[in-house]
Amino acid sequence: MARSMHVRRPATLASLAAELGVSRTTVSNAYNRPDQLSPELRRRVLETARRLGYPGPDPVARSLRTRKAGAVGLLLTENLSYAFRDPAAIGFLEGLALACEDAGQGLLLVPANPEREDVAAVHRAGVDGFVVYSVPDDDPHLAAVLERPVPTVVCDQPDLDNVDRVGIDDQAAMHSLAQHLIALGHRRVGVVCMRLARDRNDGFVTRERRESAHFHVQRSRLAGLAQAFAAVGVDWSAVPVVERFDHTIASGASAAAQVLDSDPQITALICTSDILALGAMGEAERRGLRVPHDLTVTGFDGIREAEQAGLTTVRQPVLEKGRAAGKLLLDSAERSRPRSVTLATELVHGSTAAPPRGTAEERWFGP
Amino acid sequence: MARSMHVRRPATLASLAAELGVSRTTVSNAYNRPDQLSPELRRRVLETARRLGYPGPDPVARSLRTRKAGAVGLLLTENLSYAFRDPAAIGFLEGLALACEDAGQGLLLVPANPEREDVAAVHRAGVDGFVVYSVPDDDPHLAAVLERPVPTVVCDQPDLDNVDRVGIDDQAAMHSLAQHLIALGHRRVGVVCMRLARDRNDGFVTRERRESAHFHVQRSRLAGLAQAFAAVGVDWSAVPVVERFDHTIASGASAAAQVLDSDPQITALICTSDILALGAMGEAERRGLRVPHDLTVTGFDGIREAEQAGLTTVRQPVLEKGRAAGKLLLDSAERSRPRSVTLATELVHGSTAAPPRGTAEERWFGP
DNA sequence: ATGAAAGCGCTAACAA
DNA sequence: TTGTTAGCGCTTTCAT
């Protein structure tokens, strides 16, 4: 019953003040500055409030007045719910949530459907700042965020003038993974990568598309590969690179199939994420290819599932990324010039990479 | 550069109107009702806005005026970041996010630290409604939510007058799991459960504490067990029930150890969550107890990790719970009287439950 | 098609 | 300790 009374606009601070015969300031103080009025008066105010069903100061009106929303907005590239399916995204969210709760700030997940151009949700978000996580660099939602007069931190994005940034060195990390494979003797390789732009392109990637990819992370990782292999004389333009729009294990499997069909002679399948790599391993198994004996498979991210599978990959501190992004956003101090945080990564030597079959190395290391 | 200009309060709708020599209404219309003014004028407005660095109508001011925040608040029992570590909570979040994005609403994670009594975050949340997920029934944050004049949906909570509810029948589900164990021949059992109240009590649970547990879900599950076993003559007050505050695999393991130490003769360890059960299985292994040959272990939830481990458990539709909660909240239709949604559960016959050792059943089924 | 007037509910100087 | 005054920035009838 109490509830149903509340549902239609109940008392306001002003009406409470009138009822009590005090000023609005006093009522406001009763809630926000208990030390500014006598305990007795405060008690009376609060009691009358309860009697009238006054729910306390309206948060929106307060936000308007104080210019503080008490929340941080998060913009992701995917449907909101996707974030809860991708282990790396979950780790990022956990870190960001950690930073937010430390600061007593809410975390608003902005429903920015990448398929619609509708950026209204960004405009509507009542937040004190934004964290933007891994969206394409030409995403209109990102543009909308940057137009908002609030601080912003981007993560896994290219450097932007005057915007704080958190990330890793994707290119260097992938470069060192590539060098590991090169040292093992791999020269004929294939690549499976995540979506490179907003349009769906489930298939081979042209050099043009690869180099102008709108996802910073993917572009950088591919660049690291190209750089490392080109340095040892591999004609990178001949290497099959297959892209998938959906980031799922099934996508990884089908992409792996496409690469293997196009060149059955490859000795290593390099995937730009662990999820894709797990799918690739499934496909290898399906074809009777033993990993790593017949085929080397590598991933990127270092998610738990990959670790369990013994995947050779690059581990990146996803939780730390989220936390760092939150901290950067919430540390009002030294917001003078844009800051940039680059976190360390680690090459994980799993059990899915070995020398190619029939090489001299194999004779040394065994199959 | 553009950014730094924006950071200090830029133009407002009024200043833009002044600059253009039109009324605020017109500027407002340019953004919200494009059909209400000539394309030419609208173009001029938008262009001038860009030139002045006007970021569009302030969302908070708009919310105040329209009485719509465009977001749903989520209150959980745990530190915010916990939600991203618990598979069941993640599933719930995914479902809720799904419902929110369908409706174009944001999802605000409210930083309600359960250790502090500070409910300010609830008061501060600029949302059109709340979803409350599995908090203790005496949680002050919950009370604060209920005082807010916005619709609320509770999930995994006891029925509340005039509040929509989503959940499962925890008691019945656990009852049927118990009956399964009883049918297998188990009579001497132990129980591991999650926290029962806001205070930490890592240890045995008194009957008093069990029956007055403040977490609806745990209380119901324990009640289902007690009911089923008492019905076959088991003296439930003699059954060791061990509680853990932290919901982790490690907690499950240590609680299992405590139960097994207190009564090494038990033939089944019933856990009120899969996470705890996974820990219990680890502890069994550590003691050289084969599951299910030497010890039956069961869980609750049906998370993926449990499925992989072959756990005998109850599967509940966590994603659907989240989605249903969101839908209920966002369907303004028929908000006349409180609605209640009870979703179905399913007993999962895994490989961790078998007849007790040395029973007649075992001689039939084999060890 | 455009404008004037009237707040939405609150907080923060500043006065008393 | 309490009250007065002034908006925060916007939308929305209702006129014109």
CSV table of C-alpha atoms (C1' of nucleotides) in Angstrom, one decimal, chain A residues 12-33 37 41 45 54 57 65, chain C residues 7-13, chain D residues 2-8:
chain,number,residue,atom,x,y,z
A,12,THR,CA,8.9,17.3,-2.5
A,13,LEU,CA,11.5,19.0,-0.4
A,14,ALA,CA,9.5,22.2,-0.8
A,15,SER,CA,6.2,20.7,0.3
A,16,LEU,CA,7.9,19.2,3.3
A,17,ALA,CA,9.4,22.5,4.2
A,18,ALA,CA,6.0,24.1,3.9
A,19,GLU,CA,4.4,21.4,6.1
A,20,LEU,CA,7.0,21.9,8.7
A,21,GLY,CA,7.0,25.6,8.5
A,22,VAL,CA,10.8,25.8,7.8
A,23,SER,CA,12.8,26.7,4.8
A,24,ARG,CA,13.8,24.3,2.1
A,25,THR,CA,17.4,24.9,3.1
A,26,THR,CA,16.7,23.4,6.5
A,27,VAL,CA,15.1,20.3,5.0
A,28,SER,CA,18.0,20.0,2.6
A,29,ASN,CA,20.4,20.3,5.4
A,30,ALA,CA,18.6,17.6,7.3
A,31,TYR,CA,19.6,15.2,4.6
A,32,ASN,CA,23.0,16.5,3.4
A,33,ARG,CA,24.5,18.4,6.4
A,37,LEU,CA,20.9,22.0,12.3
A,41,LEU,CA,14.9,19.8,14.3
A,45,VAL,CA,12.2,16.8,9.6
A,54,TYR,CA,8.9,11.9,1.2
A,57,PRO,CA,16.0,14.5,-2.2
A,65,ARG,CA,22.2,21.3,-9.0
C,7,DG,C1',8.3,25.3,-13.6
C,8,DC,C1',10.9,20.1,-12.8
C,9,DG,C1',13.3,19.7,-7.4
C,10,DC,C1',17.1,20.8,-5.5
C,11,DT,C1',21.5,23.2,-3.3
C,12,DA,C1',24.6,26.9,-2.1
C,13,DA,C1',26.0,31.5,-1.3
D,2,DT,C1',17.9,29.0,10.0
D,3,DG,C1',16.0,31.6,6.0
D,4,DT,C1',16.3,34.3,1.4
D,5,DT,C1',17.6,34.5,-3.0
D,6,DA,C1',19.1,32.6,-7.3
D,7,DG,C1',19.6,29.7,-10.3
D,8,DC,C1',21.3,24.4,-12.4
